[in-house]
Coordinates of C-alpha atoms in Angstrom, one line a residue:
Chain A
M1 CA 138.4 -177.6 86.4
S2 CA 141.2 -180.2 86.6
A3 CA 142.9 -178.6 89.5
P4 CA 142.2 -180.2 92.8
R5 CA 139.3 -178.4 94.7
I6 CA 140.1 -176.8 98.0
G7 CA 137.7 -175.2 100.5
A8 CA 134.2 -176.1 101.3
E9 CA 132.7 -175.7 97.9
P10 CA 130.8 -179.0 96.5
S11 CA 131.6 -180.5 93.2
R12 CA 129.2 -179.8 90.5
T13 CA 128.0 -183.4 90.7
A14 CA 127.5 -183.3 94.3
R15 CA 125.6 -180.1 94.3
L16 CA 123.2 -181.3 91.5
V17 CA 122.6 -184.6 93.1
I18 CA 121.8 -183.1 96.5
L19 CA 119.7 -180.2 95.0
I20 CA 117.8 -182.5 92.7
V21 CA 117.0 -185.2 95.3
V22 CA 116.0 -182.9 98.0
G23 CA 114.1 -180.7 95.4
L24 CA 112.1 -183.7 94.2
V25 CA 111.2 -185.0 97.8
F26 CA 110.1 -181.5 98.6
I27 CA 108.0 -181.2 95.6
V28 CA 106.0 -184.5 96.0
P29 CA 103.6 -183.3 98.6
L30 CA 102.9 -180.2 96.6
A31 CA 102.4 -182.0 93.5
A32 CA 100.2 -184.6 95.4
M33 CA 98.1 -181.6 96.4
F34 CA 97.6 -180.5 92.7
Q35 CA 96.9 -184.1 91.5
F36 CA 94.4 -184.2 94.5
T37 CA 92.6 -181.0 93.2
L38 CA 92.2 -182.7 89.8
R39 CA 90.7 -186.1 91.1
L40 CA 86.9 -186.7 90.8
A41 CA 85.1 -187.8 93.9
G42 CA 84.6 -191.6 93.8
K43 CA 85.6 -192.1 90.3
S44 CA 88.9 -192.3 88.4
G45 CA 90.0 -189.6 85.9
Y46 CA 90.9 -186.0 86.2
S47 CA 89.4 -182.7 85.5
F48 CA 89.2 -179.2 86.4
I49 CA 85.7 -179.5 87.8
H50 CA 86.5 -178.7 91.3
Y51 CA 88.0 -175.3 90.1
V52 CA 84.9 -174.5 88.1
S53 CA 82.7 -175.3 91.2
I54 CA 84.4 -172.5 93.2
F55 CA 82.7 -170.1 91.2
H56 CA 79.7 -172.2 90.0
P57 CA 78.9 -174.1 93.0
D58 CA 76.6 -177.0 92.4
P59 CA 73.4 -176.4 94.1
A60 CA 72.4 -180.1 94.4
L61 CA 75.5 -180.7 96.6
G62 CA 74.7 -177.7 98.6
T63 CA 78.3 -176.7 99.6
D64 CA 78.5 -173.2 100.7
Y65 CA 81.8 -171.5 100.0
S66 CA 80.8 -168.2 101.6
P67 CA 83.1 -168.8 104.7
I68 CA 86.1 -168.9 102.7
W69 CA 85.4 -165.7 100.8
Q70 CA 84.4 -164.1 104.1
G71 CA 87.6 -165.5 105.7
I72 CA 89.8 -164.1 102.9
Q73 CA 88.1 -160.8 103.1
N74 CA 88.7 -160.7 106.9
S75 CA 92.3 -161.7 106.5
L76 CA 92.7 -158.9 104.2
V77 CA 91.3 -156.3 106.5
I78 CA 93.6 -157.8 109.2
C79 CA 96.4 -157.5 106.9
V80 CA 95.8 -153.7 106.2
I81 CA 95.4 -153.1 110.0
T82 CA 98.5 -155.1 110.9
V83 CA 100.6 -153.3 108.3
A84 CA 99.3 -149.9 109.7
I85 CA 100.4 -151.0 113.0
V86 CA 103.8 -151.8 111.6
M87 CA 104.3 -148.5 109.7
L88 CA 102.4 -146.3 112.3
V89 CA 103.8 -147.8 115.5
L90 CA 106.8 -150.1 115.0
L91 CA 108.7 -147.9 112.2
P92 CA 108.5 -144.5 114.0
T93 CA 109.7 -146.2 117.2
M94 CA 112.7 -147.6 115.3
L95 CA 113.5 -144.3 113.9
L96 CA 113.2 -142.6 117.2
V97 CA 115.4 -145.1 118.9
E98 CA 118.0 -144.9 115.9
L99 CA 118.1 -141.0 115.8
R100 CA 117.4 -140.1 119.5
Y101 CA 118.1 -142.8 121.8
P102 CA 120.5 -145.4 120.2
R103 CA 121.2 -146.9 123.6
F104 CA 117.8 -148.5 123.5
R105 CA 118.5 -150.3 120.3
R106 CA 118.9 -153.5 122.3
I107 CA 115.9 -153.2 124.3
L108 CA 113.8 -152.6 121.3
E109 CA 115.4 -155.6 119.5
F110 CA 114.8 -157.9 122.4
V111 CA 111.2 -156.7 122.7
C112 CA 110.8 -157.2 119.0
I113 CA 112.4 -160.6 118.9
L114 CA 110.5 -161.9 122.3
P115 CA 107.4 -163.1 120.4
I116 CA 109.5 -165.8 118.8
T117 CA 110.3 -167.3 122.2
I118 CA 106.6 -167.4 123.3
P119 CA 104.6 -169.7 121.2
S120 CA 101.5 -168.4 120.1
I121 CA 99.5 -171.2 121.7
V122 CA 100.9 -169.8 125.0
L123 CA 100.0 -166.4 124.2
V124 CA 96.5 -167.6 123.3
V125 CA 96.0 -168.5 126.7
G126 CA 96.6 -165.0 127.7
Y127 CA 94.7 -163.5 125.0
V128 CA 91.4 -165.1 125.7
P129 CA 90.8 -163.0 128.9
V130 CA 92.5 -160.0 127.3
Y131 CA 90.1 -160.1 124.4
Q132 CA 87.1 -160.1 126.6
R133 CA 88.0 -156.7 127.5
V134 CA 88.9 -155.8 124.0
A135 CA 85.5 -156.9 122.8
A136 CA 83.9 -154.6 125.3
V137 CA 85.8 -151.8 123.8
F138 CA 86.0 -152.4 120.1
G139 CA 83.5 -155.0 119.8
S140 CA 84.3 -158.6 118.6
A141 CA 84.6 -157.8 114.9
P142 CA 87.4 -159.9 113.1
W143 CA 89.6 -156.8 112.5
T144 CA 90.5 -156.6 116.3
L145 CA 92.5 -159.8 115.6
A146 CA 95.0 -157.4 114.1
F147 CA 96.2 -156.3 117.6
A148 CA 97.3 -159.9 118.5
V149 CA 98.7 -160.6 115.0
G150 CA 100.8 -157.6 115.2
I151 CA 102.6 -159.0 118.1
I152 CA 103.2 -162.2 116.1
V153 CA 104.5 -160.1 113.3
L154 CA 106.9 -157.9 115.2
P155 CA 110.1 -160.1 114.6
Y156 CA 109.3 -160.5 111.0
A157 CA 108.8 -156.8 110.6
Y158 CA 111.6 -155.7 112.6
R159 CA 114.3 -157.8 111.0
P160 CA 114.2 -156.3 107.4
I161 CA 113.8 -152.8 108.6
A162 CA 116.7 -153.1 111.2
T163 CA 118.8 -154.6 108.5
N164 CA 118.0 -151.7 106.2
I165 CA 118.8 -149.3 109.0
Q166 CA 122.2 -150.9 109.3
A167 CA 122.8 -150.6 105.5
F168 CA 122.9 -146.9 105.2
D169 CA 124.1 -144.2 107.3
L170 CA 120.8 -143.0 108.9
V171 CA 122.1 -140.5 111.3
T172 CA 124.7 -138.9 108.9
L173 CA 122.1 -138.4 106.2
T174 CA 119.6 -136.9 108.6
E175 CA 122.1 -134.8 110.2
A176 CA 123.1 -133.6 106.8
A177 CA 119.4 -133.0 105.9
R178 CA 118.8 -131.1 108.9
S179 CA 121.9 -128.9 108.6
L180 CA 120.8 -128.0 105.2
G181 CA 117.8 -126.7 106.8
A182 CA 115.2 -129.5 106.2
S183 CA 112.5 -129.7 108.8
W184 CA 112.2 -133.0 110.6
P185 CA 109.1 -134.0 108.5
T186 CA 111.0 -133.0 105.2
A187 CA 114.0 -135.1 106.3
I188 CA 111.9 -138.1 107.3
A189 CA 109.8 -138.0 104.0
R190 CA 112.4 -137.2 101.5
V191 CA 115.8 -138.5 103.0
I192 CA 115.0 -141.5 105.5
L193 CA 112.1 -143.1 103.9
P194 CA 113.3 -143.4 100.4
N195 CA 116.4 -145.0 101.7
M196 CA 114.4 -147.5 103.7
R197 CA 112.0 -148.7 100.8
R198 CA 113.7 -152.0 100.6
G199 CA 113.4 -152.9 104.2
V200 CA 109.9 -151.4 104.6
I201 CA 108.6 -153.2 101.5
S202 CA 110.1 -156.6 102.8
A203 CA 108.7 -156.0 106.2
V204 CA 105.1 -155.5 104.5
F205 CA 105.3 -158.6 102.4
L206 CA 106.4 -160.5 105.3
T207 CA 103.7 -159.1 107.3
V208 CA 101.2 -160.1 104.7
A209 CA 102.6 -163.6 104.5
V210 CA 102.3 -164.1 108.2
V211 CA 98.7 -162.9 108.6
L212 CA 97.5 -164.9 105.8
G213 CA 99.1 -167.9 107.4
E214 CA 98.1 -167.3 110.9
Y215 CA 95.8 -170.0 112.3
T216 CA 96.4 -170.4 116.2
I217 CA 95.1 -167.1 117.3
A218 CA 92.2 -166.8 115.1
S219 CA 91.0 -170.3 115.9
F220 CA 91.0 -169.8 119.7
L221 CA 89.3 -166.4 119.5
S222 CA 86.7 -168.0 117.3
Q223 CA 87.2 -165.6 114.4
N224 CA 86.7 -166.7 110.8
T225 CA 90.1 -165.9 108.7
F226 CA 91.5 -167.6 105.8
Q227 CA 93.1 -170.3 107.6
T228 CA 90.2 -171.3 109.8
A229 CA 87.9 -171.2 106.9
L230 CA 90.3 -173.5 104.9
L231 CA 89.9 -176.1 107.8
L232 CA 86.2 -175.6 108.0
I233 CA 85.8 -175.8 104.2
S234 CA 87.9 -179.0 104.3
Q235 CA 85.4 -180.9 106.2
T236 CA 82.7 -180.5 103.4
D237 CA 84.8 -180.0 100.3
S238 CA 88.3 -181.1 100.7
Y239 CA 89.0 -180.6 96.8
V240 CA 88.1 -176.9 97.1
A241 CA 90.0 -176.4 100.3
T242 CA 93.1 -177.9 98.9
I243 CA 92.6 -175.6 95.6
F244 CA 92.7 -172.5 98.0
A245 CA 95.6 -173.8 100.1
L246 CA 97.7 -174.5 97.0
T247 CA 97.0 -171.2 95.7
A248 CA 97.8 -169.4 98.7
L249 CA 101.3 -171.2 99.0
V250 CA 102.0 -170.2 95.3
F251 CA 100.8 -166.7 95.9
A252 CA 103.2 -166.6 99.0
F253 CA 106.2 -168.0 97.0
V254 CA 105.8 -165.5 94.3
L255 CA 105.5 -162.7 96.7
L256 CA 108.6 -163.7 98.4
V257 CA 110.5 -164.3 94.8
I258 CA 109.5 -160.6 94.2
I259 CA 111.0 -159.6 97.6
G260 CA 114.2 -161.2 96.4
R261 CA 114.5 -160.1 93.1
F262 CA 113.5 -156.6 94.5
G263 CA 116.3 -156.8 96.9
A264 CA 118.9 -157.7 94.3
V265 CA 118.1 -155.2 91.6
R266 CA 117.4 -151.8 93.0
P267 CA 115.0 -150.0 91.0
G268 CA 116.5 -146.6 90.0
G269 CA 119.9 -148.1 91.0
R270 CA 120.9 -145.0 92.9
V271 CA 122.7 -146.8 95.8
K272 CA 124.4 -149.9 94.2
K273 CA 126.5 -151.0 97.0
T274 CA 124.8 -151.0 100.4
R275 CA 127.3 -151.4 103.2
R276 CA 127.0 -154.8 104.7
P277 CA 128.4 -155.1 107.9
R278 CA 130.2 -158.3 108.5
G279 CA 128.7 -159.5 105.1
T280 CA 126.9 -161.9 106.7
E281 CA 123.1 -161.2 106.5
P282 CA 121.1 -162.8 104.2
R283 CA 120.0 -160.8 101.1
I284 CA 116.3 -161.1 101.6
P285 CA 116.1 -159.9 105.1
L286 CA 114.6 -163.2 106.2
P287 CA 113.9 -163.4 109.9
T288 CA 116.8 -165.6 111.0
P289 CA 115.7 -166.9 114.3
T290 CA 112.1 -167.9 113.3
P291 CA 110.9 -170.7 115.3
A292 CA 107.3 -170.7 116.3
R293 CA 105.6 -168.9 113.6
S294 CA 105.8 -171.4 111.1
A295 CA 103.0 -173.6 111.6
S296 CA 101.4 -171.7 114.4
Chain B
M1 CA 111.9 -148.5 129.7
T2 CA 111.0 -145.0 130.8
T3 CA 112.6 -145.0 134.2
R4 CA 115.9 -146.5 132.8
S5 CA 116.3 -143.5 130.6
I6 CA 116.7 -140.9 132.8
P7 CA 120.2 -141.5 134.1
E8 CA 121.3 -142.6 130.6
T9 CA 120.3 -139.3 128.9
A10 CA 122.4 -137.4 131.6
S11 CA 125.5 -139.5 130.8
P12 CA 125.2 -141.0 127.1
T13 CA 127.2 -144.2 126.5
V14 CA 130.5 -143.9 125.0
G15 CA 129.5 -145.2 121.5
S16 CA 126.8 -142.6 121.0
V17 CA 128.6 -139.5 122.5
V18 CA 129.7 -137.9 119.3
S19 CA 126.7 -138.4 117.3
S20 CA 124.2 -137.4 120.1
E21 CA 126.2 -134.3 120.7
L22 CA 126.1 -133.6 116.9
R23 CA 122.3 -134.2 116.9
A24 CA 121.7 -132.0 119.8
G25 CA 123.8 -129.0 118.3
S26 CA 122.3 -129.3 114.8
A27 CA 118.8 -129.4 116.5
R28 CA 119.7 -126.4 118.5
R29 CA 120.7 -124.4 115.2
S30 CA 117.7 -125.6 113.3
P31 CA 115.8 -122.8 111.8
A32 CA 112.5 -124.1 113.1
P33 CA 112.9 -124.9 116.9
R34 CA 109.3 -124.8 117.6
T35 CA 108.8 -128.5 116.6
P36 CA 110.4 -130.4 119.3
A37 CA 113.1 -132.3 117.6
G38 CA 112.1 -135.7 118.9
R39 CA 108.6 -135.4 117.8
A40 CA 108.9 -135.7 114.1
P41 CA 110.1 -139.3 114.0
A42 CA 106.8 -140.4 115.8
P43 CA 103.8 -139.9 113.9
G44 CA 102.0 -142.0 116.2
D45 CA 102.8 -139.6 119.0
S46 CA 99.8 -138.8 120.9
G47 CA 100.2 -135.2 120.6
G48 CA 100.6 -134.2 124.2
T49 CA 103.4 -132.0 123.3
G50 CA 101.2 -129.0 121.9
G51 CA 100.5 -125.8 123.7
S52 CA 103.3 -124.6 126.3
R53 CA 106.3 -125.9 124.4
P54 CA 107.8 -128.5 126.9
R55 CA 111.5 -129.3 127.0
R56 CA 112.7 -131.1 124.1
R57 CA 113.7 -134.4 125.8
S58 CA 110.4 -135.1 127.5
A59 CA 108.7 -134.4 124.3
A60 CA 110.9 -137.0 122.2
W61 CA 109.9 -139.5 125.1
L62 CA 106.3 -139.4 124.3
G63 CA 107.2 -140.9 121.0
F64 CA 107.7 -144.2 122.8
T65 CA 104.1 -144.0 124.1
P66 CA 102.1 -145.9 121.4
F67 CA 104.7 -148.9 120.8
A68 CA 105.1 -149.2 124.6
A69 CA 101.4 -149.2 125.1
Y70 CA 100.8 -151.9 122.5
V71 CA 103.5 -154.0 123.5
V72 CA 102.4 -154.0 127.2
L73 CA 98.6 -154.4 126.3
F74 CA 99.2 -157.2 123.8
L75 CA 102.4 -158.9 124.8
A76 CA 103.4 -158.1 128.2
I77 CA 100.0 -158.7 129.8
P78 CA 98.9 -161.8 127.8
A79 CA 102.3 -163.4 128.3
V80 CA 101.9 -162.9 132.3
I81 CA 98.4 -163.8 132.2
A82 CA 99.1 -167.2 130.3
V83 CA 102.0 -168.0 133.0
A84 CA 100.5 -166.7 136.0
S85 CA 96.9 -168.1 135.6
G86 CA 98.4 -171.5 136.4
F87 CA 99.0 -170.3 139.9
F88 CA 95.6 -169.6 140.6
T89 CA 92.6 -171.6 141.7
A90 CA 89.3 -171.2 140.1
D91 CA 88.1 -168.6 142.9
G92 CA 91.4 -166.7 142.3
A93 CA 93.4 -167.7 145.5
F94 CA 97.2 -168.4 144.8
T95 CA 98.1 -172.0 144.9
L96 CA 100.8 -174.2 143.8
A97 CA 98.6 -177.3 143.6
N98 CA 97.8 -176.9 140.1
L99 CA 101.4 -177.9 139.1
S100 CA 100.3 -181.3 139.9
A101 CA 98.6 -181.2 136.3
L102 CA 102.2 -181.6 135.0
T103 CA 102.2 -185.2 136.4
D104 CA 98.8 -186.1 135.2
P105 CA 99.7 -189.0 132.8
T106 CA 98.0 -187.7 129.6
I107 CA 100.0 -184.6 130.1
V108 CA 103.3 -186.4 130.6
K109 CA 102.3 -188.3 127.4
A110 CA 101.8 -185.0 125.8
F111 CA 105.1 -183.8 126.7
Q112 CA 106.8 -186.9 125.8
G113 CA 105.0 -186.9 122.4
S114 CA 106.1 -183.0 121.8
L115 CA 109.7 -183.9 122.8
L116 CA 109.9 -187.1 120.6
V117 CA 108.5 -185.2 117.5
S118 CA 110.6 -182.0 117.9
I119 CA 113.8 -183.8 118.7
V120 CA 113.6 -186.2 115.6
S121 CA 112.2 -183.5 113.3
A122 CA 114.9 -181.0 114.4
L123 CA 117.7 -183.7 113.9
L124 CA 116.5 -184.8 110.4
G125 CA 115.7 -181.1 109.3
A126 CA 119.1 -180.0 110.4
V127 CA 121.1 -182.7 108.8
I128 CA 119.2 -182.6 105.4
G129 CA 119.1 -178.8 105.7
A130 CA 122.9 -178.6 106.1
L131 CA 123.3 -180.9 103.1
V132 CA 121.3 -178.3 101.1
C133 CA 123.3 -175.4 102.3
F134 CA 126.4 -177.3 101.5
A135 CA 125.3 -177.8 98.1
L136 CA 124.2 -174.2 97.7
L137 CA 127.8 -173.0 98.6
G138 CA 129.4 -171.2 95.8
T139 CA 126.3 -170.3 94.2
K140 CA 125.7 -166.6 93.6
A141 CA 123.6 -165.0 96.4
E142 CA 121.8 -162.8 94.2
G143 CA 121.3 -165.5 91.6
M144 CA 117.9 -166.9 90.7
L145 CA 118.6 -170.4 92.1
R146 CA 119.1 -168.9 95.7
T147 CA 116.2 -166.4 95.2
V148 CA 113.9 -169.3 94.6
V149 CA 115.4 -171.6 97.3
D150 CA 115.0 -168.8 99.8
A151 CA 111.6 -167.9 98.8
A152 CA 110.5 -171.6 98.9
S153 CA 112.1 -172.1 102.1
S154 CA 110.4 -169.2 103.8
V155 CA 106.9 -170.1 102.3
L156 CA 107.3 -173.8 103.5
A157 CA 108.9 -172.8 106.9
Q158 CA 106.7 -169.9 107.9
F159 CA 103.5 -170.2 106.1
G160 CA 102.7 -173.8 105.9
G161 CA 100.5 -174.6 108.8
V162 CA 97.0 -175.9 107.8
M163 CA 98.1 -176.0 104.3
L164 CA 100.9 -178.5 104.7
A165 CA 98.5 -180.6 106.6
F166 CA 96.5 -180.9 103.4
A167 CA 99.7 -181.6 101.3
F168 CA 100.4 -184.5 103.5
I169 CA 97.1 -185.9 103.4
A170 CA 97.2 -185.8 99.7
T171 CA 100.5 -187.5 99.9
I172 CA 100.4 -190.3 102.6
G173 CA 96.8 -190.0 103.7
F174 CA 94.5 -193.0 103.0
H175 CA 94.2 -192.2 99.3
G176 CA 97.4 -190.3 99.1
V177 CA 99.5 -190.4 95.9
V178 CA 102.5 -191.9 97.5
T179 CA 100.4 -194.2 99.7
L180 CA 98.7 -195.7 96.4
W181 CA 102.0 -195.9 94.5
L182 CA 103.7 -197.8 97.3
K183 CA 100.9 -200.2 97.5
D184 CA 100.6 -200.7 93.8
T185 CA 104.4 -200.9 93.3
F186 CA 105.8 -202.8 96.5
G187 CA 102.4 -203.8 98.1
L188 CA 103.5 -201.7 101.1
D189 CA 100.8 -200.1 103.1
V190 CA 102.2 -197.3 105.0
N191 CA 98.8 -197.0 106.8
A192 CA 98.7 -200.6 107.7
N193 CA 98.8 -199.9 111.5
G194 CA 96.1 -197.2 111.3
A195 CA 96.5 -193.8 109.6
L196 CA 100.3 -192.9 109.9
L197 CA 99.5 -189.2 109.6
Y198 CA 97.0 -189.2 112.4
Q199 CA 99.4 -190.6 115.1
T200 CA 101.8 -188.5 117.1
S201 CA 104.8 -190.1 115.6
G202 CA 103.3 -189.5 112.1
L203 CA 103.7 -185.8 112.8
I204 CA 107.5 -186.2 112.4
I205 CA 107.0 -186.4 108.6
P206 CA 105.3 -182.9 108.1
Y207 CA 107.3 -181.2 110.9
T208 CA 110.7 -182.4 109.2
Y209 CA 109.1 -181.1 106.1
F210 CA 109.0 -177.6 107.4
S211 CA 112.1 -177.9 109.5
V212 CA 114.4 -178.3 106.5
P213 CA 113.7 -175.0 104.9
L214 CA 114.1 -173.5 108.2
M215 CA 117.6 -174.9 108.6
V216 CA 118.4 -173.5 105.2
L217 CA 117.5 -170.1 106.2
T218 CA 119.3 -170.2 109.5
F219 CA 122.4 -172.1 108.7
M220 CA 123.2 -170.7 105.1
P221 CA 124.7 -167.5 106.6
A222 CA 127.0 -169.6 108.8
M223 CA 128.0 -171.8 105.9
E224 CA 128.8 -168.7 103.8
G225 CA 131.0 -167.5 106.6
L226 CA 133.5 -170.2 105.7
K227 CA 136.3 -168.2 104.3
A228 CA 137.9 -169.2 101.1
T229 CA 141.3 -168.3 102.7
W230 CA 141.1 -171.1 105.4
G231 CA 140.7 -173.7 102.5
E232 CA 143.4 -172.2 100.7
A233 CA 145.8 -171.9 103.8
A234 CA 144.9 -175.6 104.5
A235 CA 145.4 -176.8 101.1
T236 CA 149.0 -175.0 101.2
L237 CA 149.8 -176.8 104.2
G238 CA 149.0 -180.1 102.5
A239 CA 145.5 -180.9 104.1
T240 CA 143.1 -183.2 102.2
R241 CA 139.7 -182.1 101.8
F242 CA 138.7 -184.7 104.5
Q243 CA 141.2 -183.0 106.9
Y244 CA 140.0 -179.5 105.8
W245 CA 136.3 -180.5 106.8
T246 CA 137.0 -182.4 109.9
K247 CA 139.7 -180.2 111.4
I248 CA 138.6 -176.7 110.1
A249 CA 135.0 -176.4 108.7
M250 CA 133.2 -178.7 111.1
P251 CA 134.6 -177.2 114.3
V252 CA 134.0 -173.6 113.0
L253 CA 130.3 -174.7 112.0
A254 CA 129.6 -176.8 115.2
P255 CA 128.2 -173.8 117.2
A256 CA 125.9 -172.6 114.4
F257 CA 124.8 -176.1 113.6
F258 CA 123.8 -176.9 117.1
G259 CA 122.1 -173.5 117.4
S260 CA 120.2 -174.2 114.5
V261 CA 118.9 -177.6 115.6
L262 CA 117.7 -175.7 119.0
L263 CA 116.0 -173.4 116.7
L264 CA 114.4 -176.2 114.8
F265 CA 113.6 -177.9 117.9
A266 CA 111.7 -174.8 119.4
N267 CA 109.9 -174.2 116.1
S268 CA 108.4 -177.7 116.1
F269 CA 107.8 -177.7 119.8
S270 CA 105.6 -174.6 119.6
S271 CA 104.0 -175.2 116.4
F272 CA 100.2 -175.7 116.3
A273 CA 98.3 -175.5 113.1
T274 CA 99.7 -178.6 111.3
A275 CA 98.9 -180.7 114.3
A276 CA 95.5 -179.2 114.8
A277 CA 94.5 -179.8 111.3
L278 CA 95.7 -183.6 111.5
L279 CA 94.9 -184.7 114.9
S280 CA 91.7 -184.3 116.7
Q281 CA 92.9 -185.3 120.2
G282 CA 96.0 -184.5 122.2
G283 CA 99.2 -186.2 121.9
I284 CA 101.4 -183.1 121.8
V285 CA 101.6 -180.2 124.4
P286 CA 99.8 -177.6 122.2
L287 CA 96.9 -179.8 121.4
A288 CA 96.7 -180.6 125.1
I289 CA 96.6 -176.9 125.9
K290 CA 93.8 -176.5 123.3
Q291 CA 91.9 -179.4 125.0
Q292 CA 92.2 -177.8 128.4
L293 CA 91.2 -174.5 127.2
T294 CA 88.0 -175.8 125.8
S295 CA 87.2 -178.2 128.5
E296 CA 89.3 -178.6 131.7
T297 CA 89.7 -182.4 132.0
I298 CA 92.3 -182.9 134.7
V299 CA 90.3 -183.6 137.9
G300 CA 91.0 -181.0 140.9
V301 CA 93.0 -178.7 138.8
A302 CA 91.9 -175.1 137.8
N303 CA 93.6 -173.1 134.9
S304 CA 95.4 -176.2 133.7
A305 CA 96.0 -174.6 130.3
G306 CA 97.9 -172.1 132.4
V307 CA 100.0 -174.6 133.9
L308 CA 100.8 -176.3 130.4
A309 CA 101.7 -172.9 128.9
L310 CA 104.1 -172.4 131.9
G311 CA 105.7 -176.0 131.2
M312 CA 106.1 -174.9 127.5
L313 CA 107.5 -171.6 128.3
V314 CA 109.9 -172.9 130.5
I315 CA 111.2 -175.4 128.0
M316 CA 111.4 -172.6 125.3
V317 CA 113.4 -170.2 127.5
V318 CA 115.8 -172.8 128.2
I319 CA 116.3 -173.6 124.7
M320 CA 116.4 -170.1 123.5
F321 CA 119.0 -169.3 126.2
F322 CA 121.5 -172.0 124.9
Y323 CA 120.6 -170.9 121.5
S324 CA 121.8 -167.4 122.2
L325 CA 124.9 -168.8 123.8
L326 CA 125.8 -170.9 120.8
Q327 CA 124.8 -168.0 118.6
R328 CA 127.3 -165.8 120.2
R329 CA 130.0 -168.4 119.8
A330 CA 129.2 -168.9 116.2
A331 CA 129.2 -165.2 115.7
R332 CA 132.9 -165.1 116.4
W333 CA 133.6 -166.7 113.1
Q334 CA 131.5 -164.6 111.0
R335 CA 133.5 -161.5 111.2

């Protein structure tokens, strides 16, 4: 590589220096979290005692971890219902728009991206009265949160599915299936959905990540979810709260690495080259304009 | 949505003429005309189409019902309530007097705090994030490095919240790893003027921490849009790398960069969980909203949370408006 470099690419050294420095800075807080979970209260030295205490709580201390298990359980139930909303309400609507009313694509996109512009803390002001009505109909069980969370999730679910639809010729394939005599349900089940596996799976994973990370709405509607339970537990046992937080971060990271690998290597390898209009969208259909949800 | 459709179905827009013609044709020829063509893609369809076989068009329309109802109930209504509630007194009479809440000293301070934290963290995040994007140029998009960076960025940018607060307490809290290290090595106490993390300005640190990954996610596509041919053309014409950056790459990237800055700002401005886990009192607008929702403390003003929500939304709408303008400009170079 003695030729002078042209274009925007960095030199090897520059790349390594930047990535290593930034990487280290970003690892510090996470490493600190891990180190914290190993500390002993009031003493020096390290041990895994706090990890053990999750499953065998010390009765003398009287710490009760049941809120966090309950919170995780509630969050998982909300996950399932939110995923159901995405699959049974959003996905069919997107297909309907694509197949029958393409001119509404813009409107649908606008509606789906809209929740990004409205901070969840603002929506919460409106959810408080709305949920008084919801409670009258469905009761105030934690799963009802899924309706509100489903809105927060819309941009995250919409993006990967929309990117996927762009990447294959939905209309032509469907027309081909129909003209060969397939009924609509057959065309959808055997032609459309198999082609949308990637987008749908990304949407589901992102939905799961967003639901597990949701704090704002749950806290204002006084529901016990994973995040609110974390904060609650941290007041009595910050070690255990940190263990759960770190585990959740690692879990989400692994989940997203899997989406990434899944997107890169298609299992079955039937369609190797997906058409990428303009070649600009990220490989993982990451929700590009993504403010607000991060820490909300 | 429903009302807009009717004239449009009568005269389809140019782009979709061919395909909709084809679709209509194939649907008519289809061997099973009993299923209205538009019904199938909408399993959520409420089933109002049974019985007397209505016209196909109207049946397909019903497919929008579940989604439309859902969005109206849980997005439109709450958003309208949130904003409108600020204009009503406790008795339900319309008033503009509540807007005076926005001039209350604590609220003004909260807006200032929010703006300060968001602007600083957005700028820092944008610069560091852009550097990371630069470092990632030329790596394979499908490669392991990029997969890991993308995944880590998504987690930190969108999943952090309460958990990042814990991470920073463990890092620069009173007994944080970095705090102790700085104290032992340099005799420097970051918490000398009260706990750094529990002040409004201290929020800049965690906020920057989740702004950088968001920058990586949003700015990388623009960086990758830099065409190799531009660099070659510049080099052929005798440009140095410095000239290439200042005369070509930077002007091309500028709209995308500033667009991302706005996005980072909007993200920091509206985030709540990290701050809620760190600060018990106000200091930024989302926390002030929380305070007003739980106990209205501004004298003589009802529904003050609604007023603050309105203020926040106005700022967000302005930001997102400029964002979309810049985005459109940036998209020019990405074709």
